[in-house]
PDB file of C-alpha atoms in Angstrom:
ATOM      1  CA  GLY A   1      -9.765   8.157 -16.165  1.00  0.00           C
ATOM      2  CA  GLY A   2      -6.796   7.771 -18.472  1.00  0.00           C
ATOM      3  CA  THR A   3      -3.394   5.925 -18.034  1.00  0.00           C
ATOM      4  CA  ILE A   4      -0.946   6.832 -15.268  1.00  0.00           C
ATOM      5  CA  VAL A   5       2.532   5.600 -14.524  1.00  0.00           C
ATOM      6  CA  ALA A   6       3.913   6.929 -11.181  1.00  0.00           C
ATOM      7  CA  THR A   7       7.245   6.056  -9.409  1.00  0.00           C
ATOM      8  CA  GLY A   8       7.930   7.517  -6.025  1.00  0.00           C
ATOM      9  CA  GLY A   9      11.184   8.989  -4.795  1.00  0.00           C
ATOM     10  CA  ALA A  10      13.261   7.408  -2.050  1.00  0.00           C
ATOM     11  CA  GLN A  11      10.961   6.242   0.782  1.00  0.00           C
ATOM     12  CA  GLY A  12       7.916   7.666  -1.046  1.00  0.00           C
ATOM     13  CA  PRO A  13       4.908   5.924  -2.656  1.00  0.00           C
ATOM     14  CA  GLY A  14       4.087   5.769  -6.315  1.00  0.00           C
ATOM     15  CA  ILE A  15       0.859   7.700  -5.429  1.00  0.00           C
ATOM     16  CA  GLY A  16       0.147   9.098  -1.998  1.00  0.00           C
ATOM     17  CA  SER A  17       1.737  10.917   0.909  1.00  0.00           C
ATOM     18  CA  ALA A  18       5.321  11.884   1.631  1.00  0.00           C
ATOM     19  CA  TRP A  19       7.405   9.699   3.956  1.00  0.00           C
ATOM     20  CA  ASN A  20       7.158  10.432   7.648  1.00  0.00           C
ATOM     21  CA  ASP A  21      10.492  11.128   9.460  1.00  0.00           C
ATOM     22  CA  ASN A  22       8.990  11.617  12.985  1.00  0.00           C
ATOM     23  CA  GLY A  23       8.158   7.907  13.525  1.00  0.00           C
ATOM     24  CA  LEU A  24       4.681   8.724  14.889  1.00  0.00           C
ATOM     25  CA  SER A  25       2.531   7.730  11.908  1.00  0.00           C
ATOM     26  CA  THR A  26       0.914  11.075  11.822  1.00  0.00           C
ATOM     27  CA  VAL A  27       1.398  11.555   8.145  1.00  0.00           C
ATOM     28  CA  VAL A  28      -1.506  10.111   6.203  1.00  0.00           C
ATOM     29  CA  ALA A  29      -2.221   9.454   2.571  1.00  0.00           C
ATOM     30  CA  LYS A  30      -5.997  10.071   2.825  1.00  0.00           C
ATOM     31  CA  ASN A  31      -8.981   9.815   0.441  1.00  0.00           C
ATOM     32  CA  ILE A  32      -7.143   8.613  -2.680  1.00  0.00           C
ATOM     33  CA  THR A  33      -9.756   7.755  -5.419  1.00  0.00           C
ATOM     34  CA  ILE A  34      -8.938   6.039  -8.665  1.00  0.00           C
ATOM     35  CA  LYS A  35     -11.774   5.611 -11.168  1.00  0.00           C
ATOM     36  CA  ASN A  36     -11.836   4.365 -14.779  1.00  0.00           C
ATOM     37  CA  ALA A  37      -8.167   4.337 -15.050  1.00  0.00           C
ATOM     38  CA  LYS A  38      -5.091   2.189 -15.969  1.00  0.00           C
ATOM     39  CA  VAL A  39      -2.449   2.794 -13.210  1.00  0.00           C
ATOM     40  CA  THR A  40       1.097   1.480 -12.555  1.00  0.00           C
ATOM     41  CA  ALA A  41       2.384   2.759  -9.318  1.00  0.00           C
ATOM     42  CA  VAL A  42       5.817   1.813  -7.837  1.00  0.00           C
ATOM     43  CA  ALA A  43       7.222   3.035  -4.544  1.00  0.00           C
ATOM     44  CA  GLY A  44      10.764   4.568  -4.653  1.00  0.00           C
ATOM     45  CA  THR A  45      13.692   2.239  -3.902  1.00  0.00           C
ATOM     46  CA  THR A  46      15.372   2.606  -0.503  1.00  0.00           C
ATOM     47  CA  SER A  47      17.640   0.804   1.864  1.00  0.00           C
ATOM     48  CA  SER A  48      15.510   2.095   4.728  1.00  0.00           C
ATOM     49  CA  LEU A  49      11.758   1.577   5.211  1.00  0.00           C
ATOM     50  CA  GLY A  50       9.841   2.068   2.031  1.00  0.00           C
ATOM     51  CA  GLY A  51       6.472   3.297   0.914  1.00  0.00           C
ATOM     52  CA  ALA A  52       3.327   1.669  -0.657  1.00  0.00           C
ATOM     53  CA  GLY A  53       2.767   1.547  -4.369  1.00  0.00           C
ATOM     54  CA  ILE A  54      -0.476   3.375  -3.680  1.00  0.00           C
ATOM     55  CA  GLY A  55      -0.919   4.848  -0.144  1.00  0.00           C
ATOM     56  CA  GLY A  56       1.551   5.977   2.524  1.00  0.00           C
ATOM     57  CA  GLY A  57       5.264   6.711   2.286  1.00  0.00           C
ATOM     58  CA  SER A  58       7.678   5.238   4.720  1.00  0.00           C
ATOM     59  CA  CYS A  59       6.044   5.196   8.213  1.00  0.00           C
ATOM     60  CA  SER A  60       2.799   6.799   6.729  1.00  0.00           C
ATOM     61  CA  ARG A  61      -0.689   5.363   6.847  1.00  0.00           C
ATOM     62  CA  GLY A  62      -2.697   4.736   3.711  1.00  0.00           C
ATOM     63  CA  GLU A  63      -6.322   5.613   4.634  1.00  0.00           C
ATOM     64  CA  GLY A  64      -9.497   5.853   2.467  1.00  0.00           C
ATOM     65  CA  ILE A  65      -8.201   4.333  -0.821  1.00  0.00           C
ATOM     66  CA  THR A  66     -10.950   3.745  -3.239  1.00  0.00           C
ATOM     67  CA  ILE A  67     -10.378   1.925  -6.622  1.00  0.00           C
ATOM     68  CA  GLU A  68     -13.312   1.605  -9.098  1.00  0.00           C
ATOM     69  CA  ASN A  69     -13.552   0.235 -12.544  1.00  0.00           C
ATOM     70  CA  SER A  70      -9.748   0.306 -13.013  1.00  0.00           C
ATOM     71  CA  THR A  71      -6.673  -1.760 -13.832  1.00  0.00           C
ATOM     72  CA  ILE A  72      -3.991  -1.376 -11.212  1.00  0.00           C
ATOM     73  CA  ILE A  73      -0.454  -2.631 -10.804  1.00  0.00           C
ATOM     74  CA  ALA A  74       0.963  -1.396  -7.477  1.00  0.00           C
ATOM     75  CA  THR A  75       4.262  -2.336  -5.911  1.00  0.00           C
ATOM     76  CA  GLY A  76       5.558  -1.354  -2.502  1.00  0.00           C
ATOM     77  CA  SER A  77       9.241  -1.104  -1.431  1.00  0.00           C
ATOM     78  CA  SER A  78      11.170  -2.238   1.590  1.00  0.00           C
ATOM     79  CA  GLY A  79       8.398  -3.171   3.931  1.00  0.00           C
ATOM     80  CA  GLY A  80       5.673  -1.223   2.271  1.00  0.00           C
ATOM     81  CA  ALA A  81       2.309  -2.560   0.987  1.00  0.00           C
ATOM     82  CA  GLY A  82       1.421  -2.738  -2.660  1.00  0.00           C
ATOM     83  CA  ILE A  83      -1.763  -0.802  -1.750  1.00  0.00           C
ATOM     84  CA  GLY A  84      -2.147   0.743   1.737  1.00  0.00           C
ATOM     85  CA  GLY A  85       0.409   1.592   4.417  1.00  0.00           C
ATOM     86  CA  GLY A  86       4.119   2.338   3.988  1.00  0.00           C
ATOM     87  CA  GLY A  87       6.579   0.440   6.033  1.00  0.00           C
ATOM     88  CA  THR A  88       5.498   0.105   9.717  1.00  0.00           C
ATOM     89  CA  ALA A  89       2.196   1.951   8.932  1.00  0.00           C
ATOM     90  CA  LYS A  90      -1.440   0.914   8.750  1.00  0.00           C
ATOM     91  CA  GLY A  91      -3.582   0.583   5.686  1.00  0.00           C
ATOM     92  CA  LEU A  92      -7.225   1.114   6.411  1.00  0.00           C
ATOM     93  CA  ASN A  93     -10.597   1.675   4.802  1.00  0.00           C
ATOM     94  CA  ILE A  94      -9.483   0.325   1.392  1.00  0.00           C
ATOM     95  CA  LYS A  95     -12.255  -0.445  -1.113  1.00  0.00           C
ATOM     96  CA  ILE A  96     -11.800  -2.049  -4.552  1.00  0.00           C
ATOM     97  CA  THR A  97     -14.739  -2.554  -6.828  1.00  0.00           C
ATOM     98  CA  ASN A  98     -15.119  -3.747 -10.341  1.00  0.00           C
ATOM     99  CA  SER A  99     -11.357  -3.705 -11.059  1.00  0.00           C
ATOM    100  CA  VAL A 100      -8.335  -5.796 -11.977  1.00  0.00           C
ATOM    101  CA  VAL A 101      -5.661  -5.379  -9.389  1.00  0.00           C
ATOM    102  CA  THR A 102      -2.072  -6.727  -9.012  1.00  0.00           C
ATOM    103  CA  ALA A 103      -0.648  -5.555  -5.728  1.00  0.00           C
ATOM    104  CA  THR A 104       2.762  -6.560  -4.409  1.00  0.00           C
ATOM    105  CA  GLY A 105       4.143  -5.798  -0.926  1.00  0.00           C
ATOM    106  CA  ASN A 106       7.918  -5.835  -0.373  1.00  0.00           C
ATOM    107  CA  SER A 107      10.155  -6.949   2.419  1.00  0.00           C
ATOM    108  CA  HIS A 108      12.471  -4.919   4.681  1.00  0.00           C
ATOM    109  CA  SER A 109      15.670  -6.940   5.562  1.00  0.00           C
ATOM    110  CA  LYS A 110      15.147  -6.725   9.294  1.00  0.00           C
ATOM    111  CA  LEU A 111      11.405  -5.886   9.866  1.00  0.00           C
ATOM    112  CA  GLY A 112       9.622  -8.280   7.547  1.00  0.00           C
ATOM    113  CA  GLY A 113       7.203  -7.704   4.669  1.00  0.00           C
ATOM    114  CA  GLY A 114       4.380  -5.510   3.685  1.00  0.00           C
ATOM    115  CA  SER A 115       1.064  -6.953   2.584  1.00  0.00           C
ATOM    116  CA  GLY A 116      -0.151  -6.945  -1.046  1.00  0.00           C
ATOM    117  CA  ILE A 117      -3.174  -4.959   0.056  1.00  0.00           C
ATOM    118  CA  GLY A 118      -3.308  -3.592   3.581  1.00  0.00           C
ATOM    119  CA  SER A 119      -0.577  -2.480   5.936  1.00  0.00           C
ATOM    120  CA  GLY A 120       3.174  -2.209   5.851  1.00  0.00           C
ATOM    121  CA  CYS A 121       5.488  -4.445   7.896  1.00  0.00           C
ATOM    122  CA  GLY A 122       4.668  -4.995  11.558  1.00  0.00           C
ATOM    123  CA  VAL A 123       1.133  -3.698  11.819  1.00  0.00           C
ATOM    124  CA  GLU A 124      -2.381  -4.874  11.089  1.00  0.00           C
ATOM    125  CA  SER A 125      -4.845  -3.385   8.674  1.00  0.00           C
ATOM    126  CA  GLU A 126      -8.490  -2.439   9.004  1.00  0.00           C
ATOM    127  CA  ASN A 127     -11.657  -2.476   6.743  1.00  0.00           C
ATOM    128  CA  ILE A 128     -10.557  -3.822   3.445  1.00  0.00           C
ATOM    129  CA  THR A 129     -13.460  -4.495   0.981  1.00  0.00           C
ATOM    130  CA  ILE A 130     -13.104  -6.186  -2.389  1.00  0.00           C
ATOM    131  CA  SER A 131     -16.065  -6.772  -4.688  1.00  0.00           C
ATOM    132  CA  ASN A 132     -16.583  -7.890  -8.246  1.00  0.00           C
ATOM    133  CA  SER A 133     -12.867  -7.648  -8.844  1.00  0.00           C
ATOM    134  CA  SER A 134      -9.973  -9.879  -9.935  1.00  0.00           C
ATOM    135  CA  VAL A 135      -7.086  -9.527  -7.429  1.00  0.00           C
ATOM    136  CA  LYS A 136      -3.602 -10.901  -7.299  1.00  0.00           C
ATOM    137  CA  ALA A 137      -2.022  -9.879  -3.930  1.00  0.00           C
ATOM    138  CA  VAL A 138       1.406 -10.902  -3.174  1.00  0.00           C
ATOM    139  CA  ALA A 139       2.969 -10.305   0.313  1.00  0.00           C
ATOM    140  CA  GLY A 140       6.468  -9.675   1.533  1.00  0.00           C
ATOM    141  CA  THR A 141       8.161 -11.921   4.086  1.00  0.00           C
ATOM    142  CA  ASN A 142       5.825 -13.317   6.772  1.00  0.00           C
ATOM    143  CA  ALA A 143       2.961 -10.846   5.750  1.00  0.00           C
ATOM    144  CA  LYS A 144      -0.582 -11.606   4.595  1.00  0.00           C
ATOM    145  CA  PRO A 145      -1.362 -11.104   0.942  1.00  0.00           C
ATOM    146  CA  ILE A 146      -4.465  -9.134   2.059  1.00  0.00           C
ATOM    147  CA  GLY A 147      -4.347  -7.703   5.569  1.00  0.00           C
ATOM    148  CA  GLY A 148      -1.581  -6.975   7.860  1.00  0.00           C
ATOM    149  CA  GLY A 149       2.135  -6.933   7.460  1.00  0.00           C
ATOM    150  CA  ASN A 150       4.119  -9.013   9.926  1.00  0.00           C
ATOM    151  CA  ALA A 151       7.517  -8.570  11.519  1.00  0.00           C
ATOM    152  CA  LYS A 152      10.241 -10.944  10.731  1.00  0.00           C
ATOM    153  CA  PRO A 153      10.591 -13.548  13.537  1.00  0.00           C
ATOM    154  CA  GLN A 154      13.729 -12.963  15.655  1.00  0.00           C
TER     155      GLN A 154
END
């Protein structure tokens, strides 16, 4: 419970894992649980691939994210999802229950946008469940508000 305001460093999420510099999506923000809280989480700014507001840093998956009975504002940066994967990384097994959520994905200048809730730019998400919640999800360029991020058309 309580109130949390978290801002990530360059390429990092507001809340979650570090950024992944090996390009293999082996770094995972896993099993993040937020209950009975008010959270504002903003990924760090970067000119490269960014992170999720809540979830993975740049090129890092966001997996097993549970939000219950909370008010959340989450903003990704440079291809990262609002909640889920960082730029070019999956968001999977995300569950939101009895909450008020505003999640905004952001766009990378060349690779397209991240989803509001789901994956970063260029990849699909898996297993997103939202129940008894008020959700505003805004995607970056060519991405889905809830679901996968899509690459910018060439």
